[in-house]
Amino acid sequence: MKLAADRWLGVFLIGLAAFVAVQALRLEVPFSYDPVGPKAFPLGLAILLAALSLVLVFKPGANGHWPDRALAVKLLAVLGVLLVYALLFTRLGFVATSLLAIVALARIFAASWGKALLTGVLMAMGSYFLFTHGLGISLPNGYWLEGLI
Amino acid sequence: MFDFLIQGFGVALSPLNLGLAFLGALLGTLFGALPGIGPINGIAILMPLAYTLGLPAESALILLAGIYTGSEYGGRMSSILLNVPGDAGAVMTTLDGHPLAKKGLAGPALGLSAVSSFVGATIAILGLTLFAPLLAEVAVMFGPAEFFALMVFAFASMSVMMGKDPTKTAIGAVLGVLIGTVGIDSGTGVLRYTFGMPELYDGIDFVVMIIGLFAISEILLMLEHANRKDSDGDIPPLGRVFISLKEVLYCKGAMLRSGLIGFIIGVLPGTGASVAGAVSYTTEKRLSDKEGTFGTGDMRGLAAPEAANNAAAAGSFVPMLTLGIPGSGTTAVLLGALMLYNITPGPMMFSERPEVAGGLIASLYIGNLVLLALNLPLAGVFARVLTIPRWVLVPGIAILAFVGVYQLHSDLTAIYLMLIIGVFGYLLRKLGFSLAPVILGYVLGGLMEQNLRRALSISGGDVEILWRSGISLGLWIAAAALLVLPWLLPKLLSKLQPSGKPLEQVEDD
């Protein structure tokens, strides 16, 4: 497959430029003394973006190294962990979710279970005290846990 | 005319600000030395926490500038000891730095890097002190039309000089500007690209943007090196850390010349440490490499890029402080940080907020001394940081990123947005984009549109105002020349001397 990633990117960006332009044209502008208005600048950018993307389509650069299957799985795993971290952040509270996220991330980055758990406990507790007591940031305590107690 | 500097030292020498300059230098060096974290990532990760301290603008800027210059120092550790450049600016440092370390001269190499960084930065800070007020006086005459032309020039110069592929640099900048248009349009109150989400009405938050773009994408990128053995065990022994006066004097020519080159390159908008390092290394190689020792561990080959990239880092403050145009991705981040304090850097800053402009410049002098004092005796300690395994580093970055974004509004939407921007940044990097133009576009885009619209309001819609004055016409011509010359020159030269080598090949050998 020799269709360079840059070609796909170029086509995608032209689509993006069209989207930006259409959205800009649909803006309804109330009367104002501003002769340019909010449309012109995004429209100009869309035209510029489309022109530059055409260059990319016709003169694509070298294809970079793309992740293989194993790496792609790990990438999705990291993203999954971060997403779950975000989802549970306010529900389970900072300490519990951070502990889970740290252990999971450390495992993905090839730490043994023992090291991962130790890092998780130390880092979750340590950062909690640093942030709340040292920097005065208020962190979520977790309303699910508060309900239980 | 140096009143601002006297006032600045008054600000910078207060106990709080001295402490912050010291803290910034220390944190910056530590973060810069972390494997894979360059200056821009370091600032991106630490900036939100700096805000929680509730510091006044000048103190926050002093802390951030300390982190910036500190991480430039720290970034050299992995170049010299592991042959892994922490960021683009440190690539040239590996050429002679790592061979030196292999010869058993790792300690002296680190020491020399600290001394030449100090010399380069000092030259550039002196230059900044001299030229910034002068440039600010000229820039006071700039109206909106001139500023618009200046930004076009900055983007043109960035496209040509930054990154490998001018097309991609330009696309990155346009994408950054587009991201900056999200939110309520300040001129008319119209909502743009908010898709009905109230969280987007204020635009995409600067902190969310830089944390996503730099910290999250960095985590994803680190996966590729997760199993690479670049972080444990194989650090060469440091040996003596102090460098002899003889060795410093041997390199003095290289340091002074490269400091000057670095400053000039740093001042040009869009060209930063990486270009400065490359130009100074090739210049020095041509001037003084008589025995062909460059690349095999010649001390001058280490001193030259080190002096130059630190000089460029300080030099890029000149356009940022006087014109409000950042000279590099990192100064773009600092510029954004200032805007969060409702300070728009520009020609008026030296007269209206002298405590900020002067305090920053004075703190650069102090920070530079602190860094030299820290780095010579503590090089061994900082080198330990390199051995931190990624399974500790990555969770640490993740926590700092989450807390940094969460504490903004105690709101989860910002965290989701950060993750989306992180994936976007990762894809861009995999596609061969550099992220500095994106962040420059994001920071400058809003100002660019404002100036364009202000100019056209003045003229009642007549576009001729954009090139009516001599200054703006000159900037347009300079921008056009920058875009056309790299493409035209080789063609002209090859016509003049058909057998001559094309320019690029001369650069390489």
GROMACS .gro file of C-alpha atoms in nm, chain A residues 89 94 131 135-140, chain B residues 44-54 205 207-208 211 340 399-412 414-415 418:
model
   42
   89PHE     CA    1  -1.209   1.125   3.895
   94PHE     CA    2  -0.856   1.171   4.368
  131PHE     CA    3  -0.150   1.928   4.617
  135LEU     CA    4  -0.046   2.404   4.700
  136GLY     CA    5  -0.393   2.449   4.848
  137ILE     CA    6  -0.574   2.284   4.557
  138SER     CA    7  -0.908   2.128   4.645
  139LEU     CA    8  -0.931   1.781   4.496
  140PRO     CA    9  -1.245   1.568   4.463
  193ALA     CA   10   0.327   2.310   2.996
  194ILE     CA   11   0.316   2.066   3.287
  195LEU     CA   12   0.431   2.307   3.557
  196MET     CA   13   0.243   2.619   3.447
  197PRO     CA   14  -0.101   2.535   3.588
  198LEU     CA   15   0.054   2.462   3.926
  199ALA     CA   16   0.231   2.798   3.917
  200TYR     CA   17  -0.113   2.956   3.889
  201THR     CA   18  -0.247   2.788   4.197
  202LEU     CA   19   0.015   2.972   4.400
  203GLY     CA   20  -0.176   3.294   4.335
  354ASP     CA   21  -0.864   2.724   2.752
  356VAL     CA   22  -0.392   2.553   2.987
  357VAL     CA   23  -0.611   2.273   2.848
  360ILE     CA   24  -0.134   2.029   2.857
  489LEU     CA   25  -0.396   3.488   3.137
  548ILE     CA   26  -0.141   1.312   3.754
  549LEU     CA   27   0.015   1.655   3.706
  550ALA     CA   28  -0.183   1.698   3.384
  551PHE     CA   29  -0.515   1.592   3.540
  552VAL     CA   30  -0.476   1.804   3.851
  553GLY     CA   31  -0.346   2.101   3.652
  554VAL     CA   32  -0.651   2.102   3.427
  555TYR     CA   33  -0.904   2.004   3.693
  556GLN     CA   34  -0.811   2.287   3.930
  557LEU     CA   35  -0.894   2.546   3.661
  558HIS     CA   36  -1.272   2.520   3.696
  559SER     CA   37  -1.319   2.197   3.897
  560ASP     CA   38  -1.479   2.065   3.582
  561LEU     CA   39  -1.448   1.735   3.395
  563ALA     CA   40  -1.186   2.039   3.044
  564ILE     CA   41  -1.023   1.702   3.114
  567MET     CA   42  -0.750   1.781   2.714
   0.00000   0.00000   0.00000
